[in-house]
Amino acid sequence: MPRQSPSILPLSFYVRPTLDVARDLLGKILVRRIGRTVISGRIVEVEAYLGERDEASHAFRGKTRRNEVMFRSGGHLYVYFTYGMHYCMNVVTEEEGTAGAVLIRAIEPLDGVDAMRKRRGLHVREHDLTNGPAKCCQAFGIDGEDNGRSLVGPDIRLTDAPVLPERLLEQTRRIGITRGKEQEWRFSVRGNPFVSRHSLSR
DNA sequence: CAGTCGATGTACT
DNA sequence: GTACATCGACTGG
């Protein structure tokens, strides 16, 4: 039985500075509906990617066919394909015309764990279901079809949750990139077992 | 535990 | 051509 449905995050949540949205996304609930199946989880790790002034951002060199969604108004989903086999999902931020997105890097599973395991692999341990950006997409059934999708629609949405206590907010450098490694634009829930490891932060 | 490496398709130069 | 916002399998300690 799915848990009660709290309020959907309004568009005004997304149409703000990317770093603010990134930090505030921690703890929020991602809800995915595929037919009758509901998959949900708590966001525990994200990274902010800005526009022109962020050399690690897809939008660094301006608008292209791939990154077009990053320039839309906040509240859309930006999904891209990488390494020949993986998808990653981002929450688009800022107002129309200003690029910005927040990469969803790790999620703590809530509802639909069986559905996640069916997609990820039946023998995958629970803490390996969603501890990475491509794993999150696979578990939640997100792919290129979902690029540009509204986050206030029926298929995928974010719902509100209490603000994370300050002492649980961890801010480190982004991982898995070659440029723009200086800025501490990765946010995660301190000590949460579902956060992707990797972190040699600093 | 940490480090290395191949897989595999596409966007962009 | 090259790089890639990754993952999983493998190695060695």
CSV table of C-alpha atoms (C1' of nucleotides) in Angstrom, one decimal:
chain,number,residue,atom,x,y,z
A,1,MET,CA,0.0,0.0,0.0
A,2,PRO,CA,1.5,3.3,-1.1
A,3,ARG,CA,2.0,5.8,1.7
A,4,GLN,CA,-0.2,9.0,1.9
A,5,SER,CA,0.4,11.5,-0.9
A,6,PRO,CA,1.8,14.8,0.5
A,7,SER,CA,1.9,18.0,-1.4
A,8,ILE,CA,3.6,18.2,-4.8
A,9,LEU,CA,6.5,20.7,-4.9
A,10,PRO,CA,5.2,23.8,-6.8
A,11,LEU,CA,7.0,25.3,-9.8
A,12,SER,CA,8.2,28.1,-7.6
A,13,PHE,CA,10.4,25.6,-5.8
A,14,TYR,CA,12.4,25.0,-9.0
A,15,VAL,CA,12.5,28.6,-10.4
A,16,ARG,CA,15.3,29.7,-8.0
A,17,PRO,CA,19.1,29.7,-7.9
A,18,THR,CA,20.4,26.2,-8.8
A,19,LEU,CA,22.5,25.9,-5.6
A,20,ASP,CA,19.5,26.7,-3.4
A,21,VAL,CA,17.4,24.1,-5.2
A,22,ALA,CA,20.1,21.5,-5.0
A,23,ARG,CA,20.5,21.9,-1.2
A,24,ASP,CA,16.7,21.9,-0.7
A,25,LEU,CA,16.1,18.8,-2.8
A,26,LEU,CA,17.8,16.6,-0.1
A,27,GLY,CA,15.1,14.7,1.8
A,28,LYS,CA,12.4,15.4,-0.9
A,29,ILE,CA,10.5,12.4,-2.3
A,30,LEU,CA,10.7,11.4,-5.9
A,31,VAL,CA,7.5,9.6,-7.0
A,32,ARG,CA,7.3,7.7,-10.3
A,33,ARG,CA,4.2,6.2,-11.8
A,34,ILE,CA,4.4,3.5,-14.5
A,35,GLY,CA,0.9,2.3,-15.2
A,36,ARG,CA,-0.3,0.9,-11.9
A,37,THR,CA,3.1,0.7,-10.4
A,38,VAL,CA,4.3,3.4,-8.0
A,39,ILE,CA,8.0,3.8,-7.2
A,40,SER,CA,9.2,6.3,-4.7
A,41,GLY,CA,12.3,7.2,-2.7
A,42,ARG,CA,14.0,9.9,-0.7
A,43,ILE,CA,16.7,12.0,-2.4
A,44,VAL,CA,19.9,11.7,-0.4
A,45,GLU,CA,22.6,13.0,-2.8
A,46,VAL,CA,22.6,15.6,-5.6
A,47,GLU,CA,25.0,17.8,-7.6
A,48,ALA,CA,24.4,21.3,-8.9
A,49,TYR,CA,25.4,22.1,-12.5
A,50,LEU,CA,25.1,25.8,-13.4
A,51,GLY,CA,25.1,27.4,-16.8
A,52,GLU,CA,27.8,29.5,-18.6
A,53,ARG,CA,30.0,29.9,-15.6
A,54,ASP,CA,30.3,26.2,-14.8
A,55,GLU,CA,32.8,24.4,-17.0
A,56,ALA,CA,31.5,21.0,-15.9
A,57,SER,CA,28.0,21.8,-17.1
A,58,HIS,CA,26.6,20.6,-20.3
A,59,ALA,CA,25.4,24.2,-20.8
A,60,PHE,CA,28.9,25.6,-20.5
A,61,ARG,CA,29.2,26.3,-24.3
A,62,GLY,CA,25.6,27.4,-24.8
A,63,LYS,CA,22.5,25.8,-26.0
A,64,THR,CA,22.7,22.6,-28.1
A,65,ARG,CA,20.2,19.9,-29.1
A,66,ARG,CA,21.2,17.8,-26.1
A,67,ASN,CA,21.1,20.4,-23.4
A,68,GLU,CA,18.1,22.4,-24.7
A,69,VAL,CA,16.0,21.3,-21.7
A,70,MET,CA,18.5,22.8,-19.3
A,71,PHE,CA,17.5,26.3,-20.6
A,72,ARG,CA,13.8,25.8,-20.0
A,73,SER,CA,12.1,27.1,-16.9
A,74,GLY,CA,12.6,25.2,-13.7
A,75,GLY,CA,10.4,22.2,-13.0
A,76,HIS,CA,11.3,20.0,-16.0
A,77,LEU,CA,13.3,16.8,-16.1
A,78,TYR,CA,16.6,16.8,-18.1
A,79,VAL,CA,17.6,13.2,-19.0
A,80,TYR,CA,20.8,12.5,-20.9
A,81,PHE,CA,22.5,9.4,-22.3
A,82,THR,CA,26.1,8.8,-21.4
A,83,TYR,CA,28.9,6.2,-21.7
A,84,GLY,CA,27.0,4.4,-24.4
A,85,MET,CA,24.7,2.7,-22.0
A,86,HIS,CA,23.5,4.9,-19.0
A,87,TYR,CA,21.0,7.6,-18.4
A,88,CYS,CA,21.2,10.3,-15.8
A,89,MET,CA,18.4,12.5,-14.6
A,90,ASN,CA,18.4,16.2,-13.6
A,91,VAL,CA,15.9,18.6,-12.1
A,92,VAL,CA,15.9,21.7,-14.2
A,93,THR,CA,16.2,25.0,-12.3
A,94,GLU,CA,16.1,28.8,-12.8
A,95,GLU,CA,13.8,30.7,-15.1
A,96,GLU,CA,13.3,30.3,-18.8
A,97,GLY,CA,16.4,31.1,-20.8
A,98,THR,CA,18.8,30.5,-17.9
A,99,ALA,CA,20.5,27.1,-17.8
A,100,GLY,CA,20.7,25.2,-14.6
A,101,ALA,CA,20.1,21.6,-13.4
A,102,VAL,CA,20.6,19.4,-10.4
A,103,LEU,CA,21.8,15.8,-11.0
A,104,ILE,CA,20.1,13.2,-8.8
A,105,ARG,CA,22.9,11.0,-7.6
A,106,ALA,CA,21.4,8.8,-5.0
A,107,ILE,CA,18.0,7.9,-3.5
A,108,GLU,CA,16.8,6.0,-0.5
A,109,PRO,CA,14.1,3.6,-1.7
A,110,LEU,CA,10.7,3.8,-0.2
A,111,ASP,CA,7.8,2.3,-2.2
A,112,GLY,CA,8.2,-0.2,-5.1
A,113,VAL,CA,11.4,-1.9,-4.0
A,114,ASP,CA,10.3,-5.0,-5.9
A,115,ALA,CA,9.7,-3.0,-9.0
A,116,MET,CA,13.2,-1.4,-8.7
A,117,ARG,CA,14.8,-4.8,-8.2
A,118,LYS,CA,13.0,-6.2,-11.2
A,119,ARG,CA,14.7,-3.4,-13.3
A,120,ARG,CA,18.1,-3.4,-11.6
A,121,GLY,CA,18.5,-7.1,-11.2
A,122,LEU,CA,16.8,-9.6,-8.8
A,123,HIS,CA,20.0,-10.3,-6.8
A,124,VAL,CA,21.1,-6.7,-6.3
A,125,ARG,CA,21.4,-5.8,-2.7
A,126,GLU,CA,19.0,-3.1,-1.5
A,127,HIS,CA,21.7,-0.5,-0.9
A,128,ASP,CA,23.0,-1.0,-4.4
A,129,LEU,CA,19.6,-0.3,-6.1
A,130,THR,CA,19.9,3.5,-6.2
A,131,ASN,CA,23.4,4.6,-5.0
A,132,GLY,CA,24.4,6.3,-8.3
A,133,PRO,CA,22.9,8.5,-10.9
A,134,ALA,CA,22.5,5.8,-13.6
A,135,LYS,CA,21.3,3.3,-11.0
A,136,CYS,CA,18.5,5.7,-10.0
A,137,CYS,CA,17.4,6.1,-13.6
A,138,GLN,CA,17.3,2.3,-14.1
A,139,ALA,CA,15.5,1.6,-10.8
A,140,PHE,CA,12.9,4.3,-11.5
A,141,GLY,CA,12.5,3.4,-15.2
A,142,ILE,CA,13.7,6.8,-16.5
A,143,ASP,CA,15.2,7.0,-20.0
A,144,GLY,CA,15.4,9.3,-23.0
A,145,GLU,CA,11.6,9.3,-23.4
A,146,ASP,CA,11.4,11.2,-20.1
A,147,ASN,CA,13.7,14.1,-21.2
A,148,GLY,CA,11.8,17.3,-20.9
A,149,ARG,CA,9.0,15.8,-18.8
A,150,SER,CA,7.2,18.1,-16.4
A,151,LEU,CA,7.8,17.5,-12.7
A,152,VAL,CA,4.3,18.5,-11.7
A,153,GLY,CA,2.7,16.0,-14.0
A,154,PRO,CA,1.4,12.5,-13.3
A,155,ASP,CA,4.3,10.4,-14.5
A,156,ILE,CA,7.1,11.8,-12.3
A,157,ARG,CA,6.9,14.3,-9.5
A,158,LEU,CA,8.5,15.5,-6.3
A,159,THR,CA,6.7,15.8,-3.1
A,160,ASP,CA,7.5,17.8,-0.1
A,161,ALA,CA,9.2,16.6,3.1
A,162,PRO,CA,10.6,18.3,6.2
A,163,VAL,CA,13.8,20.3,5.6
A,164,LEU,CA,16.9,18.4,6.4
A,165,PRO,CA,18.5,19.3,9.7
A,166,GLU,CA,21.6,21.3,9.2
A,167,ARG,CA,23.9,18.8,10.9
A,168,LEU,CA,22.9,16.1,8.3
A,169,LEU,CA,23.8,18.4,5.4
A,170,GLU,CA,27.1,17.4,3.9
A,171,GLN,CA,28.7,19.6,1.1
A,172,THR,CA,31.7,18.4,-0.9
A,173,ARG,CA,33.2,18.6,-4.3
A,174,ARG,CA,31.5,17.0,-7.3
A,175,ILE,CA,32.7,13.6,-8.4
A,176,GLY,CA,33.1,11.8,-11.7
A,177,ILE,CA,34.1,14.9,-13.6
A,178,THR,CA,37.4,16.2,-14.9
A,179,ARG,CA,36.7,20.0,-15.0
A,180,GLY,CA,35.1,22.2,-12.4
A,181,LYS,CA,36.2,20.0,-9.5
A,182,GLU,CA,37.1,22.9,-7.2
A,183,GLN,CA,33.6,24.0,-6.3
A,184,GLU,CA,31.8,22.2,-3.5
A,185,TRP,CA,28.5,21.7,-5.3
A,186,ARG,CA,27.7,18.2,-4.2
A,187,PHE,CA,25.1,17.9,-1.4
A,188,SER,CA,24.4,14.7,0.5
A,189,VAL,CA,22.8,13.4,3.7
A,190,ARG,CA,25.6,12.8,6.2
A,191,GLY,CA,25.9,9.1,7.1
A,192,ASN,CA,23.1,7.9,4.9
A,193,PRO,CA,23.9,4.4,3.6
A,194,PHE,CA,22.4,5.0,0.2
A,195,VAL,CA,24.8,7.8,-0.7
A,196,SER,CA,27.1,6.7,-3.5
A,197,ARG,CA,30.6,6.1,-2.1
A,198,HIS,CA,33.4,7.4,-4.3
A,199,SER,CA,33.8,10.4,-2.1
A,200,LEU,CA,37.4,11.3,-1.6
A,201,SER,CA,36.0,14.8,-1.3
A,202,ARG,CA,38.7,17.4,-0.9
B,1,DC,C1',39.0,-1.9,1.4
B,2,DA,C1',41.2,0.7,-3.1
B,3,DG,C1',42.5,0.8,-7.7
B,4,DT,C1',42.1,-0.5,-12.7
B,5,DC,C1',39.6,-1.4,-16.8
B,6,DG,C1',36.4,-2.7,-20.6
B,7,DA,C1',31.7,-2.0,-22.4
B,8,DT,C1',29.2,0.8,-25.6
B,9,DG,C1',26.6,4.9,-28.2
B,10,DT,C1',26.4,9.7,-29.1
B,11,DA,C1',27.1,14.6,-29.0
B,12,DC,C1',30.1,17.8,-30.3
B,13,DT,C1',34.7,19.6,-32.4
C,1,DG,C1',38.3,11.5,-33.7
C,2,DT,C1',37.6,12.2,-28.6
C,3,DA,C1',35.4,12.7,-24.4
C,4,DC,C1',32.0,11.3,-21.6
C,5,DA,C1',27.9,14.2,-14.7
C,6,DT,C1',28.9,5.5,-15.1
C,7,DC,C1',28.8,0.7,-13.7
C,8,DG,C1',30.2,-3.8,-12.7
C,9,DA,C1',33.8,-7.2,-12.7
C,10,DC,C1',38.1,-7.9,-11.5
C,11,DT,C1',42.6,-7.5,-9.1
C,12,DG,C1',45.8,-7.0,-5.0
C,13,DG,C1',46.5,-6.0,0.0
